[in-house]
XYZ file of C-alpha atoms in Angstrom:
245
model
C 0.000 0.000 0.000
C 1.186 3.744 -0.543
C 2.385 5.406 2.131
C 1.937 9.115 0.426
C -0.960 10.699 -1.105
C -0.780 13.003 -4.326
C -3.552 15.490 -5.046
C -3.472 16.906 -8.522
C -6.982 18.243 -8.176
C -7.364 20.988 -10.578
C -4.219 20.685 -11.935
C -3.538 20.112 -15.581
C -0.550 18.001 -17.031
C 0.666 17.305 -20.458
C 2.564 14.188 -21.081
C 4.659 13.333 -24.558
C 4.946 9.732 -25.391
C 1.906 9.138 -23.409
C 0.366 5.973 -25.890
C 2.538 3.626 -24.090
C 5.448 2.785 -21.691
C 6.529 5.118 -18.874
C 4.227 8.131 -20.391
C 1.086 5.748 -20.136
C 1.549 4.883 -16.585
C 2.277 8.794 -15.925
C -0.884 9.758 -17.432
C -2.432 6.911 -15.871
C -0.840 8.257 -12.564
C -2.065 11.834 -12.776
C -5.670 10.594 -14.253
C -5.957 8.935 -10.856
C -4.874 11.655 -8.812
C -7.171 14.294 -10.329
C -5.677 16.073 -12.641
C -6.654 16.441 -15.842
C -4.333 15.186 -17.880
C -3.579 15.907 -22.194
C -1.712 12.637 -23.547
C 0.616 13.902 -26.519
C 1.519 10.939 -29.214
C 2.579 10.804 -32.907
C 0.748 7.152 -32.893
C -2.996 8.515 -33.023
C -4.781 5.206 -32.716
C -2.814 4.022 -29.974
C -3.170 7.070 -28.399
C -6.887 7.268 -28.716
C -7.339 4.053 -27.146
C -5.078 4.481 -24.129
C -6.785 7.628 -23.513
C -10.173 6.436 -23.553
C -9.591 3.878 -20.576
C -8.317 7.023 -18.539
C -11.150 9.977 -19.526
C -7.842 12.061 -20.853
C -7.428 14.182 -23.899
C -5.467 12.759 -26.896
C -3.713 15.159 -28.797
C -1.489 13.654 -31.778
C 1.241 15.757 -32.590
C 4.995 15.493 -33.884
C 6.814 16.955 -31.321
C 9.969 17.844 -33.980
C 7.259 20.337 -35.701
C 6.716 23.784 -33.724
C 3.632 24.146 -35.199
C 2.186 20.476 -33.807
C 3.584 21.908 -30.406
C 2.025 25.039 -30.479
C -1.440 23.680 -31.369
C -1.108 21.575 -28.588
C -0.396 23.745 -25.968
C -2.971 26.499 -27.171
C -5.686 23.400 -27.443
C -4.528 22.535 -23.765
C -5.110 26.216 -22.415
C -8.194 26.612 -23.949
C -9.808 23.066 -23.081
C -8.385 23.001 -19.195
C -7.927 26.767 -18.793
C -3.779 26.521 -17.936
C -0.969 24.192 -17.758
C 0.241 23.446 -14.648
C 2.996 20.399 -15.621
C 4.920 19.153 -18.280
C 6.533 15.575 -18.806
C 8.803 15.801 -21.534
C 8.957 11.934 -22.030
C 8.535 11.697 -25.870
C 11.531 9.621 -27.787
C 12.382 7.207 -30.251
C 15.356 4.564 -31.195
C 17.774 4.837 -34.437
C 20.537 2.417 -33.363
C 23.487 1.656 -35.091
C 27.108 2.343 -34.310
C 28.480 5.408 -35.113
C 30.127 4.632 -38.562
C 26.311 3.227 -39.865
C 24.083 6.341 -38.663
C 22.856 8.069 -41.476
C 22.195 11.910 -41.152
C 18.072 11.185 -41.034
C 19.101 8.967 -37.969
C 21.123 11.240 -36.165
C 18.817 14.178 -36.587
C 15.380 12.587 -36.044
C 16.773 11.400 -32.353
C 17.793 14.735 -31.532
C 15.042 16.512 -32.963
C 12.386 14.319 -30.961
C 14.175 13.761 -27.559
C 16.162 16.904 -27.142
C 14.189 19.765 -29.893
C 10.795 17.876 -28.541
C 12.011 18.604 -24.889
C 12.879 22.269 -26.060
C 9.607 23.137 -28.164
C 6.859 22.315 -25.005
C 9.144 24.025 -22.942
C 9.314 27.219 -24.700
C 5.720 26.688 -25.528
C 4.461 26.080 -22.349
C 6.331 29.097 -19.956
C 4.228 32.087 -21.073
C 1.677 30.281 -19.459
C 3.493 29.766 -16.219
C 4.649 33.231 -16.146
C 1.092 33.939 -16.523
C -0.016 31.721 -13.187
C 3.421 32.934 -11.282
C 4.353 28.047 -10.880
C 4.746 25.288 -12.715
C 6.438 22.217 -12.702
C 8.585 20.853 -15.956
C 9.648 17.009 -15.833
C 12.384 15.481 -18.346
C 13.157 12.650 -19.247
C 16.602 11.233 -20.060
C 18.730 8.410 -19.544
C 21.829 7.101 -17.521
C 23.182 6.427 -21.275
C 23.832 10.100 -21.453
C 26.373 9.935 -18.639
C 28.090 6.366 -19.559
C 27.124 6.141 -23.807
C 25.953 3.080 -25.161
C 27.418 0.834 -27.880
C 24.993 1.776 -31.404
C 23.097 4.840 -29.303
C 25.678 7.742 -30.260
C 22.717 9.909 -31.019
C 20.440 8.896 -27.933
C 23.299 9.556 -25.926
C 24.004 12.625 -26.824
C 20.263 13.672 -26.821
C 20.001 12.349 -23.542
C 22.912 14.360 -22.270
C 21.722 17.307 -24.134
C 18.392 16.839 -22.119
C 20.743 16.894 -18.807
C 22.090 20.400 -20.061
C 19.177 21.902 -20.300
C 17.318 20.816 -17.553
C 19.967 22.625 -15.471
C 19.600 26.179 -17.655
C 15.850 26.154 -17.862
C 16.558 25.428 -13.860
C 18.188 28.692 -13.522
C 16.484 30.799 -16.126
C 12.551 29.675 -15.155
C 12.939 29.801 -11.326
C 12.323 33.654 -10.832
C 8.900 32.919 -12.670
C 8.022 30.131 -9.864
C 8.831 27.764 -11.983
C 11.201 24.302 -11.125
C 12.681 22.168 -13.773
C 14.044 18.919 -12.728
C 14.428 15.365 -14.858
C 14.407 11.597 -13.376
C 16.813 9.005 -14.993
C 14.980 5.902 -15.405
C 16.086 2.502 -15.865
C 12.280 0.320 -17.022
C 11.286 -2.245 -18.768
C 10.279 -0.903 -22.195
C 10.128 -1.726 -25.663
C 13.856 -1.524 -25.705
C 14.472 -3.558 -22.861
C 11.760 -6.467 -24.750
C 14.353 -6.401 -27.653
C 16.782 -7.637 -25.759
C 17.686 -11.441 -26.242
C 17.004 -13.063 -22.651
C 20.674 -14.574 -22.140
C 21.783 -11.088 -22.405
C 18.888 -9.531 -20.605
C 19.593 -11.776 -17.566
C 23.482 -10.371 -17.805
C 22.116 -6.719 -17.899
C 19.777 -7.407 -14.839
C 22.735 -8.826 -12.823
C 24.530 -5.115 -12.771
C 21.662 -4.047 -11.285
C 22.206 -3.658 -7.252
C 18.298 -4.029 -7.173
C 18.548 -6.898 -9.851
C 15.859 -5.868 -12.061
C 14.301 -3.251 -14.511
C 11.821 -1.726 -12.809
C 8.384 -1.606 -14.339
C 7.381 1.461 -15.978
C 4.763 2.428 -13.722
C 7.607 2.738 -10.554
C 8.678 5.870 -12.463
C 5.507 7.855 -11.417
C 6.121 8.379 -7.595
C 9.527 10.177 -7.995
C 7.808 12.147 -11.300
C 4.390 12.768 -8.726
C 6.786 14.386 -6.183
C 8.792 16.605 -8.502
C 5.495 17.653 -9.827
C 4.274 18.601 -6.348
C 3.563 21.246 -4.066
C 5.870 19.457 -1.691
C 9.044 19.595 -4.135
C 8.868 23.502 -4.419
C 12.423 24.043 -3.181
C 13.839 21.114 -5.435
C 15.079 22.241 -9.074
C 17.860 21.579 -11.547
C 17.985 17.935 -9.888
C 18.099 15.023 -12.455
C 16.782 11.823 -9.970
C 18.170 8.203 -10.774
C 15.514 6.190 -10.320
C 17.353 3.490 -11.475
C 17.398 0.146 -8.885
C 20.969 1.674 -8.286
C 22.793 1.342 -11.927
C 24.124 4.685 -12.078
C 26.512 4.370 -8.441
């Protein structure tokens, strides 16, 4: 049982990469908690779907396009009357080692982890500045620290991520305004991809000794989005069964 209650009553929360994964359980999270939550997918069917089993609002959008971004956050204002949080959590996968990534690779990983991190961001803070708070939520990746073999670009738009978390940190806070990130290490499409002799190898590096299940990520992500984490901002959280020591 949980030993901590989360009110988002009245609060409204956008979440990219919300058909599936960690961004599901998030908006499944703040659905349950009262807020009113916008799920923000490129994959419109799933995404219609996953937000009719939670009474949320599916926006599809392309989070590399300004103008997708823009139309979401303006739809978001006008349907809930604010934004109060934002989950950057949208991403995708283009493996291959270095020598192999084409230019479309390279820039569509950036574009969607890091530019998609940087367009809600800038899209969303006139209307914090407007409400004087707000919470901002990124996620990256303990592969933007330590680089994985065939993930040169999620690496470095996972670091990138890191970077500015930190500046927005600095540059939002007069406004009332904390940016943090968590660091997640869950089961996920990428970690089903994995061939089980090597997936049992990966687990044993873990000091907790598993991949956590997506949905473990939205405690730490409910706090920083809280009332309670006011004073916390520019922190990116492991939550990570303990990889990253």
């Amino acid at each position: 049982m949980p030993t901590i209650s989360y009110d988002f009553s009245g609060r409204s929360v956008i979440v990219t990469g919300a058909a599936r994964g960690i961004g599901l359980e998030l908006s499944r999270f703040f659905s349950a908690h009262g807020a009113q939550v916008a799920m923000i997918d490129l994959d419109q069917r799933e995404l219609k779907a996953a937000a009719a089993t939670l009474g949320a609002l599916p926006l599809a959008a392309n989070v590399g396009k300004t103008s997708d971004v823009e139309n979401v956050t303006s739809t978001v204002v006008r349907e809930f009357g604010g934004v109060d949080v934002l989950i950057n959590n949208a991403g995708i996968l283009r493996d291959n080692v270095v020598w192999k990534l084409s230019d479309d690779d390279w820039n569509s990983v950036l574009d969607v982890h890091a530019g998609g991190t940087f367009r809600f961001t800038r899209s969303c803070v006139p209307h914090f500045r407007a409400r004087g708070r707000g919470r901002i939520i990124n996620v990256t990746s303990y592969t933007g620290l330590r680089g994985n073999t065939g993930q040169a670009n999620y690496a470095t738009a996972k670091a990138g991520i890191i970077g500015f978390t930190k500046t927005t940190a600095k540059e939002l806070a007069r406004f009332g305004v904390t940016v943090n990130a968590i660091s997640p290490n869950a089961h996920t499409r990428m970690v089903d991809s994995i061939p089980d002799e090597k997936l049992a190898e990966l687990s044993s590096a873990i000091p907790l000794g598993r991949f956590a299940e997506p949905a473990e990520m939205c405690p730490a992500v409910g706090f920083l989005a809280s009332d309670e984490a006011s004073y916390i901002t520019g922190v990116v959280l492991p939550v990570d069964g303990g990889i990253s020591i």
